[in-house]
mmCIF file of C-alpha atoms and ligand atoms in Angstrom:
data_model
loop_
_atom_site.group_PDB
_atom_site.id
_atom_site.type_symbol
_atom_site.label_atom_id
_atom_site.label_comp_id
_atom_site.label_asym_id
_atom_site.label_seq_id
_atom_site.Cartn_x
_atom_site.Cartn_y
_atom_site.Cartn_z
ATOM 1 C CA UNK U 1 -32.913 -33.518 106.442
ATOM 2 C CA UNK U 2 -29.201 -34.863 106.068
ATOM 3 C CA UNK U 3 -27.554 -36.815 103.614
ATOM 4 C CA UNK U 4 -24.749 -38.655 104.736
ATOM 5 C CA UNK U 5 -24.051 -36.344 107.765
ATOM 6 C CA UNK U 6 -24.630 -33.156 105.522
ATOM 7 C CA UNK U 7 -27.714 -30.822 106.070
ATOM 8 C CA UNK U 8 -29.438 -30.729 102.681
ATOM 9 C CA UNK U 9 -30.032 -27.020 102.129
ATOM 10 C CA UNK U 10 -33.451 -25.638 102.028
ATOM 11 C CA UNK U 11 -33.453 -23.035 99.317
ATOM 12 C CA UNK U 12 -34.916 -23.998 95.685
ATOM 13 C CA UNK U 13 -32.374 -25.688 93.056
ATOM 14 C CA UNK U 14 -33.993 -23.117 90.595
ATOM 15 C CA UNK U 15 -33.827 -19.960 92.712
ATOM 16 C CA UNK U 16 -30.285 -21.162 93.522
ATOM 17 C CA UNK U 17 -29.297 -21.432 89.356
ATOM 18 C CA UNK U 18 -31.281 -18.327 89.365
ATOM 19 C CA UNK U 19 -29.834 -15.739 91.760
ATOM 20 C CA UNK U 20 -26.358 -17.434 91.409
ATOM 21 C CA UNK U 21 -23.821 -15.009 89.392
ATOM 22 C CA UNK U 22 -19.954 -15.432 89.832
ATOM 23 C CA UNK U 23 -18.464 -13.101 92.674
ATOM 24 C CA UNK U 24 -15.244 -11.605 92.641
ATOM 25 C CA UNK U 25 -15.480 -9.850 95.902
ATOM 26 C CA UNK U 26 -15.599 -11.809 99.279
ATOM 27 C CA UNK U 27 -15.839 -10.813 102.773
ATOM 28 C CA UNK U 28 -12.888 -11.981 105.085
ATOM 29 C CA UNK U 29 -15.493 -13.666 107.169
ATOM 30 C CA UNK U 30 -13.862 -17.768 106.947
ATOM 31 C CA UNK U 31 -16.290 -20.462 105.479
ATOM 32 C CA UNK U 32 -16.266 -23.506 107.575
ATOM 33 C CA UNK U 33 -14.819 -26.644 106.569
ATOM 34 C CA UNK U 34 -17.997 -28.688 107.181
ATOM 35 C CA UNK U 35 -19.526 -26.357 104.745
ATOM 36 C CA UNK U 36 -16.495 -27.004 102.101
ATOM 37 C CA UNK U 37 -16.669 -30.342 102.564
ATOM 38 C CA UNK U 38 -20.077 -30.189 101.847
ATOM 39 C CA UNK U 39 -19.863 -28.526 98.481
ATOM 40 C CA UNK U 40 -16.931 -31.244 97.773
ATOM 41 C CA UNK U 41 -19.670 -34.236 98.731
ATOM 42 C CA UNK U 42 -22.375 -32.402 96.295
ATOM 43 C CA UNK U 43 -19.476 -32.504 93.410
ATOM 44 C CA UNK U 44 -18.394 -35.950 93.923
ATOM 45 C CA UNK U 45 -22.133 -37.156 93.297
ATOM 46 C CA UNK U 46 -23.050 -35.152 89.981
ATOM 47 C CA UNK U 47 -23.426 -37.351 86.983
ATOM 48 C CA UNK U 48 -20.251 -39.100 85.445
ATOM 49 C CA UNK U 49 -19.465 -40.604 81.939
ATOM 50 C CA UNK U 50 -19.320 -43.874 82.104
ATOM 51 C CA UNK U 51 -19.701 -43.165 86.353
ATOM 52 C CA UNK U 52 -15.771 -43.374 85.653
ATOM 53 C CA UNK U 53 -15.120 -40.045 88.644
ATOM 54 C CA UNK U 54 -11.629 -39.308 87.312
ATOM 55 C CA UNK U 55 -12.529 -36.091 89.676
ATOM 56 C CA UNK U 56 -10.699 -35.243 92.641
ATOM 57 C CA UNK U 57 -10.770 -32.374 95.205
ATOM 58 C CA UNK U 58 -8.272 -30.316 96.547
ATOM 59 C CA UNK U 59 -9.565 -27.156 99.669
ATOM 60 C CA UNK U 60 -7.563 -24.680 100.317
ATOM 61 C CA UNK U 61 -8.096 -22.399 103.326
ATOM 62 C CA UNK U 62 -4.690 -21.762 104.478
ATOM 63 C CA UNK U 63 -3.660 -17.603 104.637
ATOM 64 C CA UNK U 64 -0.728 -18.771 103.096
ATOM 65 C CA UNK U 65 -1.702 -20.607 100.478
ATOM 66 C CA UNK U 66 -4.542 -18.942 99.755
ATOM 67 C CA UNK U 67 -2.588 -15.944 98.914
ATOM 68 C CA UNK U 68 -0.141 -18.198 96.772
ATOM 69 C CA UNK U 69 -3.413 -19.377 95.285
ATOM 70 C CA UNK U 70 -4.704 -15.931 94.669
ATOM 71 C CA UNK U 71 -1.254 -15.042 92.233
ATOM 72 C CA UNK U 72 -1.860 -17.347 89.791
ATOM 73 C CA UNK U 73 -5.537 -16.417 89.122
ATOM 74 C CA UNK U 74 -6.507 -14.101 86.241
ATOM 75 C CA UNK U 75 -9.423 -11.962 87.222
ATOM 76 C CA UNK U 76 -12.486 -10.544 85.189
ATOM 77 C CA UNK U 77 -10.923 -10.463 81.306
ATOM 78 C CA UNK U 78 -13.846 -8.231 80.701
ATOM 79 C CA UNK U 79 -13.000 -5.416 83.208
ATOM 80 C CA UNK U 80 -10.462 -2.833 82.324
ATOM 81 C CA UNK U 81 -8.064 -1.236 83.243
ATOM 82 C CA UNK U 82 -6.948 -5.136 84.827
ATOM 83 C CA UNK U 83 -8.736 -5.330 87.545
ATOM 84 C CA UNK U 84 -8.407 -7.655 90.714
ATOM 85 C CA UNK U 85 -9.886 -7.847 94.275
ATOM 86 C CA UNK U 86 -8.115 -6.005 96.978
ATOM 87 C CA UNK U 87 -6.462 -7.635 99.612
ATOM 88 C CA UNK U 88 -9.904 -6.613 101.639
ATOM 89 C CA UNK U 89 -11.914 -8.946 99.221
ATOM 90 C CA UNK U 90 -10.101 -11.629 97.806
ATOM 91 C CA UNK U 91 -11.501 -15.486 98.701
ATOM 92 C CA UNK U 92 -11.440 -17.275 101.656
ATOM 93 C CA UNK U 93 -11.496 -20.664 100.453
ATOM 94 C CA UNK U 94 -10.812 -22.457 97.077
ATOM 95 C CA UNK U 95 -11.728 -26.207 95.804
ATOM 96 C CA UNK U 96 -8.856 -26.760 93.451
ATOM 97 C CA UNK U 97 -10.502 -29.575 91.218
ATOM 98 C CA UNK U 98 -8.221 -31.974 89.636
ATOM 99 C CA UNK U 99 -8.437 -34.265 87.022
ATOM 100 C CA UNK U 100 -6.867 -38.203 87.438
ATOM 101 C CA UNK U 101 -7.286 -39.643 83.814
ATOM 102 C CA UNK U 102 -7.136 -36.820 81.372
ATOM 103 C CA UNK U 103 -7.464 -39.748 78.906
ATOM 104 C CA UNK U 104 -11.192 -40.322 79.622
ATOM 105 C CA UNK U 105 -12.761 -38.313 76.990
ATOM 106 C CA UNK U 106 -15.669 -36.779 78.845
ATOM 107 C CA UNK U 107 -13.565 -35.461 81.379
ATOM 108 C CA UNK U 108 -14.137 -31.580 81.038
ATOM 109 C CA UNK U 109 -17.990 -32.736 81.007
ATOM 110 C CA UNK U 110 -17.539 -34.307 84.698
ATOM 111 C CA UNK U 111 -15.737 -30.761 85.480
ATOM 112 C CA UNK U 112 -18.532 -29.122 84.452
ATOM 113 C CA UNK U 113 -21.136 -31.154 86.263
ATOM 114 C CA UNK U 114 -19.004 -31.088 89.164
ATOM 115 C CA UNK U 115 -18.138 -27.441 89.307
ATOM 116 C CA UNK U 116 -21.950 -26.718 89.011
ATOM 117 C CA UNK U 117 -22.941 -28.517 91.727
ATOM 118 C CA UNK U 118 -20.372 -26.505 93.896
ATOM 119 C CA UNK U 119 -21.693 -23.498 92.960
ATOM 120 C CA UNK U 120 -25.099 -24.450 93.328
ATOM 121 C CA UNK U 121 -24.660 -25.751 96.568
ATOM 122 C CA UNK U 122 -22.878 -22.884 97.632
ATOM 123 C CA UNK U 123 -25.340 -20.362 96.616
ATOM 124 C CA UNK U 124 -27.668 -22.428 98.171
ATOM 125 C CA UNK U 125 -25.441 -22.018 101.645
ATOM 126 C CA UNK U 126 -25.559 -18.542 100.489
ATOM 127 C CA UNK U 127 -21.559 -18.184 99.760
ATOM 128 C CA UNK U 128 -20.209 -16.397 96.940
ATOM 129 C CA UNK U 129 -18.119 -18.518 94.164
ATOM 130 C CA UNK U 130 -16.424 -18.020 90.841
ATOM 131 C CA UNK U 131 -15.486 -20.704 88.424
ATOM 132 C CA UNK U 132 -11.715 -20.193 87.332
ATOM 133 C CA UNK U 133 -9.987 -21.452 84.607
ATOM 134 C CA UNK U 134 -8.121 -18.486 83.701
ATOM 135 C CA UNK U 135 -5.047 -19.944 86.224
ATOM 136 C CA UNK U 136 -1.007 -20.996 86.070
ATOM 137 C CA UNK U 137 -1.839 -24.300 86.615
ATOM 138 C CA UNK U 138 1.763 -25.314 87.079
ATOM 139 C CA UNK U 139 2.217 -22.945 89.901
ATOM 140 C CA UNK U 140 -1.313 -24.392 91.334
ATOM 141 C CA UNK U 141 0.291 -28.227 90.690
ATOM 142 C CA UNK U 142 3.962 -26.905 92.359
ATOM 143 C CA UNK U 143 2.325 -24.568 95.569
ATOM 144 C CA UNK U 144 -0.039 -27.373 96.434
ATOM 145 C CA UNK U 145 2.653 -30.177 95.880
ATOM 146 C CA UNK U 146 -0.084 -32.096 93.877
ATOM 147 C CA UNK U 147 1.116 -35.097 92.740
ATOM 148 C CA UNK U 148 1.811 -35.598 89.032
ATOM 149 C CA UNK U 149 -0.601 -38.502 88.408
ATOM 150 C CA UNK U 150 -3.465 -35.650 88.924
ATOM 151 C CA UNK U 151 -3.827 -32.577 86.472
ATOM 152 C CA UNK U 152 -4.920 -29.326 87.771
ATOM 153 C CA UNK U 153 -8.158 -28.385 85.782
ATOM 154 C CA UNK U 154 -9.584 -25.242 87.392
ATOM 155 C CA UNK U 155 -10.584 -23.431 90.555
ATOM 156 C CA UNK U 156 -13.289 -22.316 92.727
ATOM 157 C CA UNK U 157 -13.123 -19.285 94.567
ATOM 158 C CA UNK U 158 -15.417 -19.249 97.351
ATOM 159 C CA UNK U 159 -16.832 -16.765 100.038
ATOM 160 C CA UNK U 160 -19.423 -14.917 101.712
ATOM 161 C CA UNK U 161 -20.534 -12.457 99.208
ATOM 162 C CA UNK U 162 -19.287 -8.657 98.986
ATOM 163 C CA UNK U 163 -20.965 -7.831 95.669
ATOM 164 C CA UNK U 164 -24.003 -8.382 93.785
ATOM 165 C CA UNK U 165 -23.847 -8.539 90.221
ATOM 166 C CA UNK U 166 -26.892 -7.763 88.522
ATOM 167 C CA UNK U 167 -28.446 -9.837 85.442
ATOM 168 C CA UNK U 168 -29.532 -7.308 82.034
ATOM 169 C CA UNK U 169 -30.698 -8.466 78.880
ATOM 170 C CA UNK U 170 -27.814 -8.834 76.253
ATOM 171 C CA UNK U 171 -28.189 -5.557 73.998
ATOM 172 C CA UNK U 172 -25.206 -5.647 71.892
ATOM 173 C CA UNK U 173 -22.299 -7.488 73.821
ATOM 174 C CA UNK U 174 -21.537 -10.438 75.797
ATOM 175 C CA UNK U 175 -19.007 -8.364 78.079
ATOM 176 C CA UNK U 176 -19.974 -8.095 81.822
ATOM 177 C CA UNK U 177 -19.526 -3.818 82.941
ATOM 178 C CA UNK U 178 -18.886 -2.085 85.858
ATOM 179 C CA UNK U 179 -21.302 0.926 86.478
ATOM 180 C CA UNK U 180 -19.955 4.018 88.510
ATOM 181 C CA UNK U 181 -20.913 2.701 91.870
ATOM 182 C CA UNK U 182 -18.888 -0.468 90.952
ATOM 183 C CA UNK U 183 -22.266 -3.030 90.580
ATOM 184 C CA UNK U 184 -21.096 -5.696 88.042
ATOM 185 C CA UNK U 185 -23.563 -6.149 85.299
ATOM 186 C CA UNK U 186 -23.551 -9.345 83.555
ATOM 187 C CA UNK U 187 -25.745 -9.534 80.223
ATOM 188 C CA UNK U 188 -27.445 -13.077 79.579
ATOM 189 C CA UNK U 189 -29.000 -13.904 76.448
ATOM 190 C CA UNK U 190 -32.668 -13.189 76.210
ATOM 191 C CA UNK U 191 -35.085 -16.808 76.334
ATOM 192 C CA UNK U 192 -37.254 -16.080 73.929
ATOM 193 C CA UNK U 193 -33.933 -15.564 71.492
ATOM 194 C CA UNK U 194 -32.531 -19.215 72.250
ATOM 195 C CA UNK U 195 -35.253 -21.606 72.933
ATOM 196 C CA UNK U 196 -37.369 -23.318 69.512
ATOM 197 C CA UNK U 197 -40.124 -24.931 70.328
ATOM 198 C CA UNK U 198 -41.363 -27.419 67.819
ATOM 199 C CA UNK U 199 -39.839 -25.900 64.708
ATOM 200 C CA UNK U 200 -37.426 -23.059 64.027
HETATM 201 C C1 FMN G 301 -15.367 -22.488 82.293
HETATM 202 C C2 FMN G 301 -15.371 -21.131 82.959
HETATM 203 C C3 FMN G 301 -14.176 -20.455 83.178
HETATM 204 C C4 FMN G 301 -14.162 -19.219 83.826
HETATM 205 N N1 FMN G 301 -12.955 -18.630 84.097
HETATM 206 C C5 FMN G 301 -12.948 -17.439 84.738
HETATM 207 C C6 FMN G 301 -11.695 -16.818 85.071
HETATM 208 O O1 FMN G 301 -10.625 -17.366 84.834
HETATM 209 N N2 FMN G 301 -11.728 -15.602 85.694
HETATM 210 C C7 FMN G 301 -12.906 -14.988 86.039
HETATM 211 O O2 FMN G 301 -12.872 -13.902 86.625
HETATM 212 N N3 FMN G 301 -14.111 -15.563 85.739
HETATM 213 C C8 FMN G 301 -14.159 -16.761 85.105
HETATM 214 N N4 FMN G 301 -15.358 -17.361 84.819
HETATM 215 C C9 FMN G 301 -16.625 -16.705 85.201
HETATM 216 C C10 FMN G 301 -17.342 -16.152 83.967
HETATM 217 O O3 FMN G 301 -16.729 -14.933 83.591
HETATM 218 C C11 FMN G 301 -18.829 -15.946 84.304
HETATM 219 O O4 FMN G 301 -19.419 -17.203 84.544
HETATM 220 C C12 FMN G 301 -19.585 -15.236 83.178
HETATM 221 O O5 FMN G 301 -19.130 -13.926 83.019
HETATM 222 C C13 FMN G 301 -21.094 -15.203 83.429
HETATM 223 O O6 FMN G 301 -21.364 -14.592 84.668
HETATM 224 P P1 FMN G 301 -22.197 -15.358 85.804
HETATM 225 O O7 FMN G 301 -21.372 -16.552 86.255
HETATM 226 O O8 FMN G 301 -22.376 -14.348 86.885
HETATM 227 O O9 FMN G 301 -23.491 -15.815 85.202
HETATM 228 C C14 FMN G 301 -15.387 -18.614 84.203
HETATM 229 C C15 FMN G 301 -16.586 -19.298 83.986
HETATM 230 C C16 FMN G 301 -16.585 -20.558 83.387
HETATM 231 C C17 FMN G 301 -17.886 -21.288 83.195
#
């Protein structure tokens, strides 16, 4: 099936949400740009306030850039000593989303929707993808020579996968872990903890 010249990916929207956890290391294997463009399309279709799309998209697959990319990203608070991927596994690709009318109130709401749709889609294309806010977003907005009618909001790393977190019920702390073989574990709130169902 294809939507507007896209394939439409086969794999469940729920086993996607499911088995998708942020990775932080990639294989230097490149992701195509039809595939990029893809994720992009999937973003610039998720629900809008007001369907005012102050969203816009910025890839980067460049060597260059990417690595200019790569300096102003802060890695895994959680981990420590500070930890980043090795020049062996950093990301391939990045969607750089950027925000036209930070005066629109529910703009960080369209980021959201947007950004999860990219990661959905992604997952679904089985490619690896962090959300990152944790960025110099001047040095983003000055290495990409973005205009300054658009605000940097965040980035998406992206990549064929090269770890694979594991889910555990939350015990104690909300902190993701490294065991000794290097597996991230990344603690999620138990359901029956968070959902009511007709009273409290
Ligand atoms: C709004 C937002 C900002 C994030 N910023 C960063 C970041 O700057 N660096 C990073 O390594 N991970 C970042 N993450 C990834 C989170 O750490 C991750 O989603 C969380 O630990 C849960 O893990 P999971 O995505 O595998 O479910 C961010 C996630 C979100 C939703």
């Amino acid at each position: 099936m294809f939507v507007i010249g896209f394939e439409v990916n086969t794999m469940d929207v729920y086993d996607s949400i499911v088995s998708r956890r942020s990775i932080r290391r990639f294989q230097q294997k490149p992701v195509s740009p039809v595939l990029l463009k893809k994720f992009v399309n999937a973003a610039r279709l998720a629900p809008s306030a007001a369907n005012l799309q102050p969203l816009e998209y910025f890839i980067v697959t460049d060597k260059e850039l990417c690595s200019m990319i790569f300096e102003t990203i802060g890695w895994a608070g959680y981990i420590t000593p500070k930890w980043t991927p090795s020049t062996e596994e950093r990301p391939v690709a990045y969607i750089v989303l950027l925000v036209r009318d930070i005066n629109n109130k529910y703009y960080q709401r369209d980021v959201s929707l947007a950004s999860e749709n990219i990661v959905l889609t992604a997952e679904g294309e089985g490619i690896g993808s962090c959300i990152l806010c944790n960025i110099d977003k001047k040095r983003v907005q000055e290495v990409l020579e973005i205009p300054e009618e658009l605000q940097v909001d965040s980035i998406i790393a992206l990549g064929y996968k090269a770890e694979y977190p594991v889910l555990e019920d939350f015990k104690d702390s909300v902190k993701y872990w490294r065991d000794v073989k290097g597996v991230l574990h990344v603690p999620k709130r138990r359901l029956d903890d968070l959902v009511h169902i007709n009273r409290f």
